[in-house]
């Protein structure tokens, strides 16, 4: 299991290849990558991501452990950036490996749902005129009831 | 006891971290003490349903006991991913 | 949209990076990669994949078009190999981009479910002693009822 | 009309493709003609529930009309992915 909370960019392709390398017992690999989207009006300058050092790593490790208890999985990867990001920058990724595709997909969705609402990250959208904290969405909290 | 603030809670209170001497037994009692201090605390803690609390880096709730707790953090609902 | 039916290996990382490059309107990218799993008894020499040239490309394009009609998606990628593969080799991948993660996940699962049972590929497992066509699983056919 | 066979259907019949002159109006009638030819066809088509058919590279079924069809393919359920 690799959990990384980092300021630096990561290379999706290199991470995906490293994650997949040399595993002949898991037939299914799922990755999810989150990208900073521009605002509807197209004026996002920066996305700033604050986190709670110490707690963040613990929370992500706990979520990944829960996924591994719940599904028959091979390896699990979680990378999440903090600091200032521009539109188009990759914020985070998760990857799951499993013998069967259903497990790999479900575990990746589970990781994402919990990471959204239970890992201590907060996003702020900075435009030329304003800097607004992104509000948590009810649908993200509701997504947890599925599990 | 260390108290940490994140995101808009940090901005409203105006600092990321402070040391507090308290005899509060629960998170709620601690919040009441903080609110009584100054307007900026009163504003930050005016709607507890918009806040989350972690005790020693584990999510908890406002009814929880502070016995043995060394670090309390207040923040809005998380928006990672 | 990129649909490729090919004998040659593909580079998951390079494909994922190319797929993700330069898109600032889709916040969610999902990839699924299928890998040749060894048999339980560990004696798989080769997996041979036969396909129906001409129909294969049409069937994959149709499935990808249906996914794009059904969900709010950005780009879609489908790569599927044929010929002889060894345990650990990557057989296929799909990728989906969407503004929201739910759409990206669902579309990727839809692509996989249809690709499994509606694209003309057939797998044969070759060991030292035998060469057996992989039987279609009821659960793969059942998976389509979800959509 | 071109008839194509894939996977174990191809192996049982012993060839990947053949040209057939037929007056069959439906896939079922074509299958009956093929089964009457030789043992290897009879064996390959003995259980139609284990077979799929494509007409001009589109999945179809055994009741379908062959009017205007140039290419018929028989194969087992697909196992891609």
PDB file of C-alpha atoms in Angstrom, chain D residues 4-77:
ATOM      1  CA  UNK D   4     -17.260 -17.285 -40.899  1.00  0.00           C
ATOM      2  CA  UNK D   5     -16.536 -19.422 -37.866  1.00  0.00           C
ATOM      3  CA  UNK D   6     -14.663 -18.377 -34.734  1.00  0.00           C
ATOM      4  CA  UNK D   7     -13.150 -20.000 -31.640  1.00  0.00           C
ATOM      5  CA  UNK D   8     -14.278 -23.597 -31.009  1.00  0.00           C
ATOM      6  CA  UNK D   9     -16.848 -23.392 -33.812  1.00  0.00           C
ATOM      7  CA  UNK D  10     -13.977 -22.780 -36.222  1.00  0.00           C
ATOM      8  CA  UNK D  11     -11.998 -25.641 -34.687  1.00  0.00           C
ATOM      9  CA  UNK D  12     -14.883 -28.126 -34.847  1.00  0.00           C
ATOM     10  CA  UNK D  13     -15.782 -27.286 -38.422  1.00  0.00           C
ATOM     11  CA  UNK D  14     -12.117 -27.142 -39.341  1.00  0.00           C
ATOM     12  CA  UNK D  15     -12.060 -23.906 -41.293  1.00  0.00           C
ATOM     13  CA  UNK D  16     -12.389 -20.190 -40.581  1.00  0.00           C
ATOM     14  CA  UNK D  17     -14.431 -19.211 -43.613  1.00  0.00           C
ATOM     15  CA  UNK D  18     -16.278 -20.644 -46.580  1.00  0.00           C
ATOM     16  CA  UNK D  19     -18.518 -19.518 -49.422  1.00  0.00           C
ATOM     17  CA  UNK D  20     -21.942 -21.113 -49.468  1.00  0.00           C
ATOM     18  CA  UNK D  21     -24.677 -21.064 -52.088  1.00  0.00           C
ATOM     19  CA  UNK D  22     -27.947 -21.192 -50.235  1.00  0.00           C
ATOM     20  CA  UNK D  23     -31.614 -20.457 -50.645  1.00  0.00           C
ATOM     21  CA  UNK D  24     -32.148 -20.360 -46.866  1.00  0.00           C
ATOM     22  CA  UNK D  25     -34.353 -17.456 -45.847  1.00  0.00           C
ATOM     23  CA  UNK D  26     -33.418 -17.379 -42.182  1.00  0.00           C
ATOM     24  CA  UNK D  27     -30.374 -18.152 -40.079  1.00  0.00           C
ATOM     25  CA  UNK D  28     -32.156 -21.232 -38.706  1.00  0.00           C
ATOM     26  CA  UNK D  29     -32.719 -22.592 -42.207  1.00  0.00           C
ATOM     27  CA  UNK D  30     -29.052 -22.000 -43.018  1.00  0.00           C
ATOM     28  CA  UNK D  31     -28.043 -23.863 -39.868  1.00  0.00           C
ATOM     29  CA  UNK D  32     -30.293 -26.786 -40.859  1.00  0.00           C
ATOM     30  CA  UNK D  33     -28.632 -26.924 -44.279  1.00  0.00           C
ATOM     31  CA  UNK D  34     -25.163 -26.885 -42.722  1.00  0.00           C
ATOM     32  CA  UNK D  35     -26.046 -29.573 -40.151  1.00  0.00           C
ATOM     33  CA  UNK D  36     -27.265 -31.855 -42.914  1.00  0.00           C
ATOM     34  CA  UNK D  37     -23.895 -31.654 -44.675  1.00  0.00           C
ATOM     35  CA  UNK D  38     -21.467 -33.493 -42.447  1.00  0.00           C
ATOM     36  CA  UNK D  39     -20.897 -34.777 -38.945  1.00  0.00           C
ATOM     37  CA  UNK D  40     -18.534 -31.911 -38.036  1.00  0.00           C
ATOM     38  CA  UNK D  41     -21.268 -29.345 -38.792  1.00  0.00           C
ATOM     39  CA  UNK D  42     -23.806 -31.437 -36.903  1.00  0.00           C
ATOM     40  CA  UNK D  43     -21.485 -31.433 -33.895  1.00  0.00           C
ATOM     41  CA  UNK D  44     -20.683 -27.713 -34.109  1.00  0.00           C
ATOM     42  CA  UNK D  45     -24.358 -26.722 -34.327  1.00  0.00           C
ATOM     43  CA  UNK D  46     -25.752 -29.327 -31.928  1.00  0.00           C
ATOM     44  CA  UNK D  47     -26.559 -26.787 -29.196  1.00  0.00           C
ATOM     45  CA  UNK D  48     -27.699 -23.456 -30.590  1.00  0.00           C
ATOM     46  CA  UNK D  49     -28.009 -21.968 -27.087  1.00  0.00           C
ATOM     47  CA  UNK D  50     -24.197 -22.166 -26.936  1.00  0.00           C
ATOM     48  CA  UNK D  51     -23.843 -20.207 -30.186  1.00  0.00           C
ATOM     49  CA  UNK D  52     -24.147 -16.625 -31.299  1.00  0.00           C
ATOM     50  CA  UNK D  53     -24.644 -15.305 -34.804  1.00  0.00           C
ATOM     51  CA  UNK D  54     -23.689 -12.035 -36.483  1.00  0.00           C
ATOM     52  CA  UNK D  55     -25.122 -10.849 -39.799  1.00  0.00           C
ATOM     53  CA  UNK D  56     -22.903  -8.450 -41.714  1.00  0.00           C
ATOM     54  CA  UNK D  57     -20.912  -7.908 -38.501  1.00  0.00           C
ATOM     55  CA  UNK D  58     -23.898  -7.053 -36.286  1.00  0.00           C
ATOM     56  CA  UNK D  59     -25.080  -9.414 -33.532  1.00  0.00           C
ATOM     57  CA  UNK D  60     -28.370 -10.972 -34.546  1.00  0.00           C
ATOM     58  CA  UNK D  61     -30.416 -14.098 -33.772  1.00  0.00           C
ATOM     59  CA  UNK D  62     -31.350 -17.407 -35.327  1.00  0.00           C
ATOM     60  CA  UNK D  63     -34.825 -16.253 -36.388  1.00  0.00           C
ATOM     61  CA  UNK D  64     -33.407 -13.357 -38.413  1.00  0.00           C
ATOM     62  CA  UNK D  65     -33.911 -13.078 -42.159  1.00  0.00           C
ATOM     63  CA  UNK D  66     -30.936 -13.521 -44.469  1.00  0.00           C
ATOM     64  CA  UNK D  67     -32.377 -11.178 -47.104  1.00  0.00           C
ATOM     65  CA  UNK D  68     -29.561  -9.000 -48.415  1.00  0.00           C
ATOM     66  CA  UNK D  69     -27.012 -10.474 -46.005  1.00  0.00           C
ATOM     67  CA  UNK D  70     -23.520 -11.047 -47.390  1.00  0.00           C
ATOM     68  CA  UNK D  71     -21.626 -12.279 -44.341  1.00  0.00           C
ATOM     69  CA  UNK D  72     -22.829 -14.646 -41.625  1.00  0.00           C
ATOM     70  CA  UNK D  73     -20.625 -15.493 -38.642  1.00  0.00           C
ATOM     71  CA  UNK D  74     -21.110 -18.214 -36.040  1.00  0.00           C
ATOM     72  CA  UNK D  75     -19.242 -18.228 -32.753  1.00  0.00           C
ATOM     73  CA  UNK D  76     -19.551 -19.023 -29.041  1.00  0.00           C
ATOM     74  CA  UNK D  77     -20.506 -16.385 -26.447  1.00  0.00           C
TER      75      UNK D  77
END
